[in-house]
JSON list of C-alpha atoms in Angstrom, two decimals:
[
{"chain": "B", "resi": 553, "resn": "MET", "atom": "CA", "xyz": [44.55, 183.26, 76.30]},
{"chain": "B", "resi": 554, "resn": "GLY", "atom": "CA", "xyz": [45.58, 180.52, 78.28]},
{"chain": "B", "resi": 555, "resn": "GLN", "atom": "CA", "xyz": [47.44, 178.86, 75.27]},
{"chain": "B", "resi": 556, "resn": "GLY", "atom": "CA", "xyz": [48.93, 182.24, 74.44]},
{"chain": "B", "resi": 557, "resn": "ASN", "atom": "CA", "xyz": [50.46, 182.43, 78.01]},
{"chain": "B", "resi": 558, "resn": "ASN", "atom": "CA", "xyz": [51.72, 178.85, 77.61]},
{"chain": "B", "resi": 559, "resn": "LYS", "atom": "CA", "xyz": [53.49, 179.49, 74.32]},
{"chain": "B", "resi": 560, "resn": "LYS", "atom": "CA", "xyz": [55.21, 182.42, 76.03]},
{"chain": "B", "resi": 561, "resn": "LYS", "atom": "CA", "xyz": [56.30, 180.25, 78.97]},
{"chain": "B", "resi": 562, "resn": "ILE", "atom": "CA", "xyz": [57.64, 177.52, 76.53]},
{"chain": "B", "resi": 563, "resn": "ILE", "atom": "CA", "xyz": [59.54, 180.35, 74.70]},
{"chain": "B", "resi": 564, "resn": "ALA", "atom": "CA", "xyz": [60.99, 181.85, 77.99]},
{"chain": "B", "resi": 565, "resn": "TYR", "atom": "CA", "xyz": [61.93, 178.27, 79.13]},
{"chain": "B", "resi": 566, "resn": "SER", "atom": "CA", "xyz": [63.46, 177.48, 75.96]},
{"chain": "B", "resi": 567, "resn": "VAL", "atom": "CA", "xyz": [65.68, 180.71, 75.77]},
{"chain": "B", "resi": 568, "resn": "SER", "atom": "CA", "xyz": [66.66, 180.22, 79.32]},
{"chain": "B", "resi": 569, "resn": "PHE", "atom": "CA", "xyz": [67.60, 176.73, 78.82]},
{"chain": "B", "resi": 570, "resn": "LEU", "atom": "CA", "xyz": [69.78, 177.77, 75.70]},
{"chain": "B", "resi": 571, "resn": "VAL", "atom": "CA", "xyz": [71.48, 180.52, 77.74]},
{"chain": "B", "resi": 572, "resn": "ILE", "atom": "CA", "xyz": [72.30, 178.13, 80.42]},
{"chain": "B", "resi": 573, "resn": "VAL", "atom": "CA", "xyz": [73.73, 175.50, 78.17]},
{"chain": "B", "resi": 574, "resn": "ALA", "atom": "CA", "xyz": [75.73, 178.29, 76.23]},
{"chain": "B", "resi": 575, "resn": "GLY", "atom": "CA", "xyz": [77.09, 179.50, 79.58]},
{"chain": "B", "resi": 576, "resn": "LEU", "atom": "CA", "xyz": [77.96, 176.22, 80.89]},
{"chain": "B", "resi": 577, "resn": "THR", "atom": "CA", "xyz": [79.61, 175.01, 77.51]},
{"chain": "B", "resi": 578, "resn": "TYR", "atom": "CA", "xyz": [81.85, 178.34, 77.68]},
{"chain": "B", "resi": 579, "resn": "PHE", "atom": "CA", "xyz": [82.55, 177.84, 81.23]},
{"chain": "B", "resi": 580, "resn": "LEU", "atom": "CA", "xyz": [83.76, 174.27, 80.83]},
{"chain": "B", "resi": 581, "resn": "ILE", "atom": "CA", "xyz": [85.86, 175.16, 77.89]},
{"chain": "B", "resi": 582, "resn": "ILE", "atom": "CA", "xyz": [87.45, 178.04, 79.74]},
{"chain": "B", "resi": 583, "resn": "ARG", "atom": "CA", "xyz": [87.86, 175.95, 82.86]},
{"chain": "B", "resi": 584, "resn": "SER", "atom": "CA", "xyz": [89.38, 173.06, 80.96]},
{"chain": "B", "resi": 585, "resn": "ASN", "atom": "CA", "xyz": [92.05, 175.30, 79.36]},
{"chain": "B", "resi": 586, "resn": "HIS", "atom": "CA", "xyz": [92.67, 177.16, 82.62]},
{"chain": "B", "resi": 587, "resn": "ALA", "atom": "CA", "xyz": [92.89, 173.83, 84.40]},
{"chain": "B", "resi": 588, "resn": "LYS", "atom": "CA", "xyz": [96.00, 173.00, 81.93]},
{"chain": "B", "resi": 589, "resn": "GLY", "atom": "CA", "xyz": [97.41, 176.38, 82.80]},
{"chain": "B", "resi": 590, "resn": "PHE", "atom": "CA", "xyz": [96.72, 177.65, 79.37]},
{"chain": "B", "resi": 591, "resn": "GLU", "atom": "CA", "xyz": [96.45, 181.34, 78.38]},
{"chain": "B", "resi": 592, "resn": "ASN", "atom": "CA", "xyz": [97.24, 180.36, 74.65]},
{"chain": "B", "resi": 593, "resn": "THR", "atom": "CA", "xyz": [95.64, 183.03, 72.69]},
{"chain": "B", "resi": 594, "resn": "TYR", "atom": "CA", "xyz": [97.93, 184.08, 70.20]},
{"chain": "B", "resi": 595, "resn": "PRO", "atom": "CA", "xyz": [97.76, 186.96, 67.66]},
{"chain": "B", "resi": 596, "resn": "THR", "atom": "CA", "xyz": [96.06, 185.69, 64.42]},
{"chain": "B", "resi": 597, "resn": "ASP", "atom": "CA", "xyz": [96.49, 188.86, 62.39]},
{"chain": "B", "resi": 598, "resn": "ASP", "atom": "CA", "xyz": [98.45, 188.19, 59.17]},
{"chain": "B", "resi": 599, "resn": "GLN", "atom": "CA", "xyz": [101.24, 190.59, 60.00]},
{"chain": "B", "resi": 600, "resn": "ALA", "atom": "CA", "xyz": [101.90, 188.97, 63.38]},
{"chain": "B", "resi": 601, "resn": "VAL", "atom": "CA", "xyz": [101.89, 185.50, 62.08]},
{"chain": "B", "resi": 602, "resn": "ALA", "atom": "CA", "xyz": [104.19, 186.73, 59.04]},
{"chain": "B", "resi": 603, "resn": "ARG", "atom": "CA", "xyz": [106.63, 188.39, 61.34]},
{"chain": "B", "resi": 604, "resn": "GLY", "atom": "CA", "xyz": [106.49, 185.01, 63.55]},
{"chain": "B", "resi": 605, "resn": "LYS", "atom": "CA", "xyz": [107.29, 183.10, 60.44]},
{"chain": "B", "resi": 606, "resn": "VAL", "atom": "CA", "xyz": [110.46, 185.33, 59.60]},
{"chain": "B", "resi": 607, "resn": "LEU", "atom": "CA", "xyz": [111.59, 185.00, 63.11]},
{"chain": "B", "resi": 608, "resn": "PHE", "atom": "CA", "xyz": [110.95, 181.19, 63.15]},
{"chain": "B", "resi": 609, "resn": "ASN", "atom": "CA", "xyz": [113.05, 180.89, 59.93]},
{"chain": "B", "resi": 610, "resn": "GLN", "atom": "CA", "xyz": [115.69, 183.08, 61.48]},
{"chain": "B", "resi": 611, "resn": "TYR", "atom": "CA", "xyz": [116.12, 181.49, 64.86]},
{"chain": "B", "resi": 612, "resn": "CYS", "atom": "CA", "xyz": [114.37, 178.17, 64.87]},
{"chain": "B", "resi": 613, "resn": "ALA", "atom": "CA", "xyz": [114.28, 176.50, 61.53]},
{"chain": "B", "resi": 614, "resn": "SER", "atom": "CA", "xyz": [118.11, 175.49, 61.54]},
{"chain": "B", "resi": 615, "resn": "CYS", "atom": "CA", "xyz": [117.18, 172.87, 64.23]},
{"chain": "B", "resi": 616, "resn": "HIS", "atom": "CA", "xyz": [113.32, 172.58, 64.22]},
{"chain": "B", "resi": 617, "resn": "GLY", "atom": "CA", "xyz": [110.79, 172.00, 61.68]},
{"chain": "B", "resi": 618, "resn": "ILE", "atom": "CA", "xyz": [106.90, 172.35, 62.16]},
{"chain": "B", "resi": 619, "resn": "GLN", "atom": "CA", "xyz": [105.85, 168.89, 60.94]},
{"chain": "B", "resi": 620, "resn": "ASP", "atom": "CA", "xyz": [109.37, 167.18, 60.90]},
{"chain": "B", "resi": 621, "resn": "ASP", "atom": "CA", "xyz": [112.25, 166.58, 63.09]},
{"chain": "B", "resi": 622, "resn": "GLY", "atom": "CA", "xyz": [115.57, 168.30, 62.51]},
{"chain": "B", "resi": 623, "resn": "ILE", "atom": "CA", "xyz": [118.50, 168.38, 64.93]},
{"chain": "B", "resi": 624, "resn": "GLY", "atom": "CA", "xyz": [115.59, 169.14, 67.65]},
{"chain": "B", "resi": 625, "resn": "PRO", "atom": "CA", "xyz": [112.02, 168.03, 67.81]},
{"chain": "B", "resi": 626, "resn": "ARG", "atom": "CA", "xyz": [109.28, 169.15, 65.41]},
{"chain": "B", "resi": 627, "resn": "LEU", "atom": "CA", "xyz": [107.27, 172.06, 67.01]},
{"chain": "B", "resi": 628, "resn": "GLY", "atom": "CA", "xyz": [103.84, 171.61, 65.36]},
{"chain": "B", "resi": 629, "resn": "GLY", "atom": "CA", "xyz": [101.27, 170.96, 68.09]},
{"chain": "B", "resi": 630, "resn": "ILE", "atom": "CA", "xyz": [103.31, 172.24, 71.00]},
{"chain": "B", "resi": 631, "resn": "THR", "atom": "CA", "xyz": [101.12, 175.38, 71.39]},
{"chain": "B", "resi": 632, "resn": "THR", "atom": "CA", "xyz": [98.12, 172.85, 72.21]},
{"chain": "B", "resi": 633, "resn": "LEU", "atom": "CA", "xyz": [100.08, 170.93, 74.90]},
{"chain": "B", "resi": 634, "resn": "LEU", "atom": "CA", "xyz": [102.15, 173.58, 76.86]},
{"chain": "B", "resi": 635, "resn": "SER", "atom": "CA", "xyz": [100.94, 177.03, 77.99]},
{"chain": "B", "resi": 636, "resn": "ARG", "atom": "CA", "xyz": [102.55, 180.23, 76.36]},
{"chain": "B", "resi": 637, "resn": "THR", "atom": "CA", "xyz": [104.20, 180.93, 79.91]},
{"chain": "B", "resi": 638, "resn": "ALA", "atom": "CA", "xyz": [105.77, 177.43, 79.92]},
{"chain": "B", "resi": 639, "resn": "LEU", "atom": "CA", "xyz": [107.02, 177.79, 76.26]},
{"chain": "B", "resi": 640, "resn": "THR", "atom": "CA", "xyz": [108.20, 181.32, 76.74]},
{"chain": "B", "resi": 641, "resn": "ALA", "atom": "CA", "xyz": [109.99, 180.24, 79.98]},
{"chain": "B", "resi": 642, "resn": "PHE", "atom": "CA", "xyz": [111.79, 177.33, 77.80]},
{"chain": "B", "resi": 643, "resn": "ILE", "atom": "CA", "xyz": [112.66, 179.45, 74.90]},
{"chain": "B", "resi": 644, "resn": "THR", "atom": "CA", "xyz": [114.21, 182.09, 77.07]},
{"chain": "B", "resi": 645, "resn": "ASN", "atom": "CA", "xyz": [116.19, 179.58, 79.41]},
{"chain": "B", "resi": 646, "resn": "PRO", "atom": "CA", "xyz": [116.13, 176.06, 78.33]},
{"chain": "B", "resi": 647, "resn": "GLU", "atom": "CA", "xyz": [118.80, 175.07, 80.74]},
{"chain": "B", "resi": 648, "resn": "GLN", "atom": "CA", "xyz": [117.02, 176.30, 83.58]},
{"chain": "B", "resi": 649, "resn": "ILE", "atom": "CA", "xyz": [113.96, 174.26, 82.69]},
{"chain": "B", "resi": 650, "resn": "ILE", "atom": "CA", "xyz": [115.83, 171.14, 82.21]},
{"chain": "B", "resi": 651, "resn": "ALA", "atom": "CA", "xyz": [117.69, 171.65, 85.31]},
{"chain": "B", "resi": 652, "resn": "SER", "atom": "CA", "xyz": [114.15, 172.04, 87.21]},
{"chain": "B", "resi": 653, "resn": "LYS", "atom": "CA", "xyz": [113.50, 168.54, 85.97]},
{"chain": "B", "resi": 654, "resn": "GLU", "atom": "CA", "xyz": [110.58, 169.39, 84.01]},
{"chain": "B", "resi": 655, "resn": "GLN", "atom": "CA", "xyz": [109.40, 165.97, 82.60]},
{"chain": "B", "resi": 656, "resn": "ARG", "atom": "CA", "xyz": [108.97, 166.73, 78.87]},
{"chain": "B", "resi": 657, "resn": "ALA", "atom": "CA", "xyz": [112.14, 168.96, 78.68]},
{"chain": "B", "resi": 658, "resn": "THR", "atom": "CA", "xyz": [114.27, 166.36, 80.35]},
{"chain": "B", "resi": 659, "resn": "ARG", "atom": "CA", "xyz": [112.82, 163.59, 78.10]},
{"chain": "B", "resi": 660, "resn": "GLN", "atom": "CA", "xyz": [113.58, 165.44, 74.86]},
{"chain": "B", "resi": 661, "resn": "TYR", "atom": "CA", "xyz": [117.01, 166.42, 76.12]},
{"chain": "B", "resi": 662, "resn": "ALA", "atom": "CA", "xyz": [117.79, 162.76, 76.60]},
{"chain": "B", "resi": 663, "resn": "GLN", "atom": "CA", "xyz": [116.44, 161.79, 73.24]},
{"chain": "B", "resi": 664, "resn": "TYR", "atom": "CA", "xyz": [117.84, 164.69, 71.26]},
{"chain": "B", "resi": 665, "resn": "LYS", "atom": "CA", "xyz": [121.10, 164.69, 73.24]},
{"chain": "B", "resi": 666, "resn": "MET", "atom": "CA", "xyz": [121.64, 168.56, 72.60]},
{"chain": "B", "resi": 667, "resn": "LEU", "atom": "CA", "xyz": [120.73, 171.51, 74.76]},
{"chain": "B", "resi": 668, "resn": "MET", "atom": "CA", "xyz": [118.96, 174.34, 72.87]},
{"chain": "B", "resi": 669, "resn": "PRO", "atom": "CA", "xyz": [120.62, 177.54, 73.34]},
{"chain": "B", "resi": 670, "resn": "SER", "atom": "CA", "xyz": [118.92, 180.36, 75.22]},
{"chain": "B", "resi": 671, "resn": "PHE", "atom": "CA", "xyz": [116.93, 182.86, 73.05]},
{"chain": "B", "resi": 672, "resn": "GLY", "atom": "CA", "xyz": [116.59, 185.34, 75.98]},
{"chain": "B", "resi": 673, "resn": "PHE", "atom": "CA", "xyz": [117.75, 188.18, 73.82]},
{"chain": "B", "resi": 674, "resn": "LEU", "atom": "CA", "xyz": [114.48, 188.02, 72.04]},
{"chain": "B", "resi": 675, "resn": "ALA", "atom": "CA", "xyz": [111.78, 190.44, 72.95]},
{"chain": "B", "resi": 676, "resn": "GLN", "atom": "CA", "xyz": [108.45, 188.94, 74.44]},
{"chain": "B", "resi": 677, "resn": "SER", "atom": "CA", "xyz": [106.73, 190.11, 71.49]},
{"chain": "B", "resi": 678, "resn": "GLN", "atom": "CA", "xyz": [108.95, 188.18, 69.07]},
{"chain": "B", "resi": 679, "resn": "ILE", "atom": "CA", "xyz": [108.60, 185.02, 71.12]},
{"chain": "B", "resi": 680, "resn": "THR", "atom": "CA", "xyz": [104.81, 185.46, 71.04]},
{"chain": "B", "resi": 681, "resn": "GLU", "atom": "CA", "xyz": [105.06, 186.03, 67.14]},
{"chain": "B", "resi": 682, "resn": "ILE", "atom": "CA", "xyz": [106.93, 182.94, 66.73]},
{"chain": "B", "resi": 683, "resn": "LEU", "atom": "CA", "xyz": [104.56, 181.00, 68.74]},
{"chain": "B", "resi": 684, "resn": "ALA", "atom": "CA", "xyz": [101.69, 182.69, 67.06]},
{"chain": "B", "resi": 685, "resn": "TYR", "atom": "CA", "xyz": [103.18, 181.31, 63.67]},
{"chain": "B", "resi": 686, "resn": "VAL", "atom": "CA", "xyz": [103.82, 177.73, 65.10]},
{"chain": "B", "resi": 687, "resn": "ASP", "atom": "CA", "xyz": [100.20, 177.91, 66.58]},
{"chain": "B", "resi": 688, "resn": "GLN", "atom": "CA", "xyz": [98.80, 178.99, 63.08]},
{"chain": "B", "resi": 689, "resn": "GLN", "atom": "CA", "xyz": [100.60, 176.20, 61.27]},
{"chain": "B", "resi": 690, "resn": "THR", "atom": "CA", "xyz": [99.39, 173.68, 64.03]},
{"chain": "B", "resi": 691, "resn": "LYS", "atom": "CA", "xyz": [95.80, 174.68, 63.39]},
{"chain": "B", "resi": 692, "resn": "GLN", "atom": "CA", "xyz": [96.18, 175.10, 59.57]},
{"chain": "B", "resi": 693, "resn": "PHE", "atom": "CA", "xyz": [97.79, 171.48, 59.06]},
{"chain": "B", "resi": 694, "resn": "HIS", "atom": "CA", "xyz": [95.83, 169.90, 62.28]},
{"chain": "B", "resi": 695, "resn": "ILE", "atom": "CA", "xyz": [99.31, 168.84, 63.84]},
{"chain": "B", "resi": 696, "resn": "GLU", "atom": "CA", "xyz": [99.14, 166.86, 66.99]},
{"chain": "B", "resi": 697, "resn": "PRO", "atom": "CA", "xyz": [102.04, 167.29, 69.55]},
{"chain": "B", "resi": 698, "resn": "LEU", "atom": "CA", "xyz": [105.03, 165.30, 69.33]},
{"chain": "B", "resi": 699, "resn": "PRO", "atom": "CA", "xyz": [104.78, 162.33, 71.64]},
{"chain": "B", "resi": 700, "resn": "VAL", "atom": "CA", "xyz": [107.83, 162.21, 74.03]},
{"chain": "B", "resi": 701, "resn": "ASN", "atom": "CA", "xyz": [109.57, 158.75, 74.46]},
{"chain": "B", "resi": 702, "resn": "GLU", "atom": "CA", "xyz": [109.63, 157.56, 78.08]},
{"chain": "B", "resi": 703, "resn": "SER", "atom": "CA", "xyz": [113.19, 156.51, 78.84]}
]
């Protein structure tokens, strides 16, 4: 019976170890994203992403591409770099963000020499759907965020 008890102990220790490792991994991932200020979970359902695509094409595509620059910078990858809160604030009032001397915004303003108009008239849900579309495209095509020149 001694060996049976040892096997049970080994199994119990193994399960405990796996639970601890899984919990630690989860904690480190959440903590890492939280430390960056990220709460970037976007809707992934087909309808929300489709609405986001329509809104992106209506309000964003005349100046921005997902993978290519336009009049403004490409947007693919941005959802992995900035929090939803930061992106929403910029979309809602880019002039205020630039005036606050936010580093990335001021550098892009200097680089593209154009101020994005405010889209404060969009509902929060519409902005979220646009970002959901950008995020889906970012993940689908493995797009890295646009580097910003230091000038």
